[in-house]
Coordinates of C-alpha atoms in Angstrom, one line a residue:
X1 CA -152.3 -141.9 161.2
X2 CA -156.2 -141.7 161.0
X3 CA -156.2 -139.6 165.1
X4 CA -153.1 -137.3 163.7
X5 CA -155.2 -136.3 160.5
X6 CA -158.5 -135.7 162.7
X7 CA -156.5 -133.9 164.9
X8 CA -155.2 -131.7 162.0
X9 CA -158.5 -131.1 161.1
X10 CA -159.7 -130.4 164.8
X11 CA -157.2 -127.6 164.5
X12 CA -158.5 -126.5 161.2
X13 CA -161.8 -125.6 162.2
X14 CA -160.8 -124.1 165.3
X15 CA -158.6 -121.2 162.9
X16 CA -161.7 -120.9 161.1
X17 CA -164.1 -120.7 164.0
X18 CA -161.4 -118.3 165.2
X19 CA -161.2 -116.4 162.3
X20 CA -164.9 -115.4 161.9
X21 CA -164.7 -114.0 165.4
X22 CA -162.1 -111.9 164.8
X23 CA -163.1 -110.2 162.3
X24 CA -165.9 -108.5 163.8
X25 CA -167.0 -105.0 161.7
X26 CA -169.2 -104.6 164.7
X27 CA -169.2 -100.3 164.8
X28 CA -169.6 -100.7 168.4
X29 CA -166.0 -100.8 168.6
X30 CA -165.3 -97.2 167.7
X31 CA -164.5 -95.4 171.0
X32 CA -167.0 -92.4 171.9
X33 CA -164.6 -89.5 171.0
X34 CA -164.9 -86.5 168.6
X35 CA -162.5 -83.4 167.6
X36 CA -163.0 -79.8 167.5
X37 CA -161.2 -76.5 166.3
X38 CA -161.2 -72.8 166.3
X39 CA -161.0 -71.1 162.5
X40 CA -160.6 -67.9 162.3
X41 CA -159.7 -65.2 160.1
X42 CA -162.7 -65.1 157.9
X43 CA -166.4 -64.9 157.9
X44 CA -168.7 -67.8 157.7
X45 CA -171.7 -67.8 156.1
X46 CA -174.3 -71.0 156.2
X47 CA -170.6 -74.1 155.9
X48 CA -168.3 -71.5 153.6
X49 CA -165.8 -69.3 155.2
X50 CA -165.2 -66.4 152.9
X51 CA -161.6 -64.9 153.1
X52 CA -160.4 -61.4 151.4
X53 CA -157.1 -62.3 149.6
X54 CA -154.0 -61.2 151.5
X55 CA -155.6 -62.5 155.1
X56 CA -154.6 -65.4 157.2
X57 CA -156.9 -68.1 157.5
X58 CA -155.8 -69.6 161.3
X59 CA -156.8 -72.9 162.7
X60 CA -156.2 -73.6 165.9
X61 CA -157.2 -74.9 169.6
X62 CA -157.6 -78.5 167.9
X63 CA -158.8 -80.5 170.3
X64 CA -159.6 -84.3 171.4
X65 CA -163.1 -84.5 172.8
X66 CA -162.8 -87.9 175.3
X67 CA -166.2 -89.4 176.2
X68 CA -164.2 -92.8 177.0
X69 CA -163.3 -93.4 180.5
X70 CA -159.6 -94.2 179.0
X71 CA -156.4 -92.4 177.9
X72 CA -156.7 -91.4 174.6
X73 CA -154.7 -89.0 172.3
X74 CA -154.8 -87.4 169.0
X75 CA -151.8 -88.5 166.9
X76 CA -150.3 -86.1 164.2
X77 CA -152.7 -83.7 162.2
X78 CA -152.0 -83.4 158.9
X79 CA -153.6 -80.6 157.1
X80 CA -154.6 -80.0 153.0
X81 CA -155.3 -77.1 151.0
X82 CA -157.2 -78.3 147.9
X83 CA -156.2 -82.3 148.4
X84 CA -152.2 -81.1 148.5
X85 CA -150.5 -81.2 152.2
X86 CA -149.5 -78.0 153.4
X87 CA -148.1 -78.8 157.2
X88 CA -148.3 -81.7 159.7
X89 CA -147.8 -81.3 163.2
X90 CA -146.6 -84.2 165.3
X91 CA -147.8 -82.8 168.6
X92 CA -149.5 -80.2 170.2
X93 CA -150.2 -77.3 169.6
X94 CA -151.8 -78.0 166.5
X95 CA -152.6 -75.0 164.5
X96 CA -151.7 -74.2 160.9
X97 CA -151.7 -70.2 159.3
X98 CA -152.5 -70.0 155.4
X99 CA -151.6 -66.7 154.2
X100 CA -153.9 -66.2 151.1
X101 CA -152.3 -63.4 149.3
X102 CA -150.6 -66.0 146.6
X103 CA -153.5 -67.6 146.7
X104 CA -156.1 -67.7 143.6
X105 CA -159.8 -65.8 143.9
X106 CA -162.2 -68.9 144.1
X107 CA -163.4 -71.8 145.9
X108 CA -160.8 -73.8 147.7
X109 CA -161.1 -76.8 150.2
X110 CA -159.4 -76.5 153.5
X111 CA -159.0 -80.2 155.5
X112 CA -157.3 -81.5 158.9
X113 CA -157.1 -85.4 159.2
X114 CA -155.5 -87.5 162.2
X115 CA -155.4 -90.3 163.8
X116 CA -157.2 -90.6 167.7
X117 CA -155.2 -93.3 169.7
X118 CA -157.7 -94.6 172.8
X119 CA -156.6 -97.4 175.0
X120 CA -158.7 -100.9 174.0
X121 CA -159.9 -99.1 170.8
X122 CA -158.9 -99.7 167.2
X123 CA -157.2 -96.6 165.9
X124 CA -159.8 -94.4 164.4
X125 CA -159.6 -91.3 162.1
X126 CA -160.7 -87.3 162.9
X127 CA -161.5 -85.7 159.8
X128 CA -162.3 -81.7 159.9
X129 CA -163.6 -79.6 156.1
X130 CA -164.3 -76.9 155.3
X131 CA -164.9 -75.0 151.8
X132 CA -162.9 -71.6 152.0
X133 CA -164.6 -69.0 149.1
X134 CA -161.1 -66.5 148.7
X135 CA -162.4 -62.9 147.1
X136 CA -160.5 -60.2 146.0
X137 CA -162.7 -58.0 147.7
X138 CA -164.6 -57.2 150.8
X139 CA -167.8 -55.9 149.3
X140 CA -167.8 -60.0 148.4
X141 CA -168.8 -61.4 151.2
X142 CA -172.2 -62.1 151.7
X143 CA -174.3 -61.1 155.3
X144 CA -173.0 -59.0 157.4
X145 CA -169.5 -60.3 158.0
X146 CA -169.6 -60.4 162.1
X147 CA -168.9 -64.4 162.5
X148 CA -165.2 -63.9 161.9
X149 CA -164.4 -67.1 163.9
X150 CA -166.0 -70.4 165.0
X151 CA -165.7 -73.3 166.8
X152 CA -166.0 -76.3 164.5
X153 CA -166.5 -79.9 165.4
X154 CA -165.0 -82.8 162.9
X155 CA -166.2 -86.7 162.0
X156 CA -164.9 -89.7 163.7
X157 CA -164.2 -92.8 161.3
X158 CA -162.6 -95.7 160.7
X159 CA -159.8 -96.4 158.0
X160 CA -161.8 -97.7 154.8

């Protein structure tokens, strides 16, 4: 009776000793990856992107940026208008059109989330904001109005 229980404790300890190894929050894990999109249909100025009501804001060329040497993939991109989803797409091409015309004068927030999928990784999270400042007017817009599109670049994190 006295070897079964030290053998139930043997295999005790090993759980635990197992345990604290797996639970590693070590950020070297997160694979070397980024994301990037094209916005267009307004004009930036400094990290706003003013938009005359009535245009269409446009994301799109949304991108996985791999600096892994294995597969990887982005996962469905779900976009947000002000914290509310406004369109997912499962697969590529991601892009999303936001006709502003109902839209009120203001400052709004404009996200994309998704999850990236690589090979040996844990899943991790591509996260893209911007604030969108909608006017009713083009005299509005501050500078001189010629960055009409950009190429963005998002955050990589895990789930919290």
């Amino acid at each position: 009776m006295k070897t079964l229980r030290k053998i139930g404790m043997m295999i005790a300890v090993a759980f635990v000793a197992l345990g604290f190894t797996a639970c590693d929050d070590d950020d070297d894990d997160m694979p070397n990856v980024g994301v990037q999109c094209t916005i267009s249909g307004g004009v930036f100025e400094g990290n706003v992107i003013y938009v005359t009501q009535g245009s269409t804001l446009r994301i799109d060329g949304l991108t996985l940026i791999n600096h892994t040497d294995k597969d990887a993939a982005l996962g469905a991109v779900s976009y947000y208008w002000d914290h509310y989803l406004v369109g997912t797409n499962p697969t590529a091409p991601y892009e999303l059109e936001l006709d502003t015309s109902d839209m009120q004068p203001g400052i709004h927030l404009l996200q994309a989330q998704m999850p990236i999928y690589v090979v040996d990784y844990p899943i991790c999270w591509g996260y893209i904001q911007y604030e969108v400042y909608i006017v009713t007017d083009e005299s509005q817009i501050p500078g001189d109005g010629t960055e009409t599109s950009k190429t963005v670049s998002g955050v990589i994190k895990e789930r919290e």
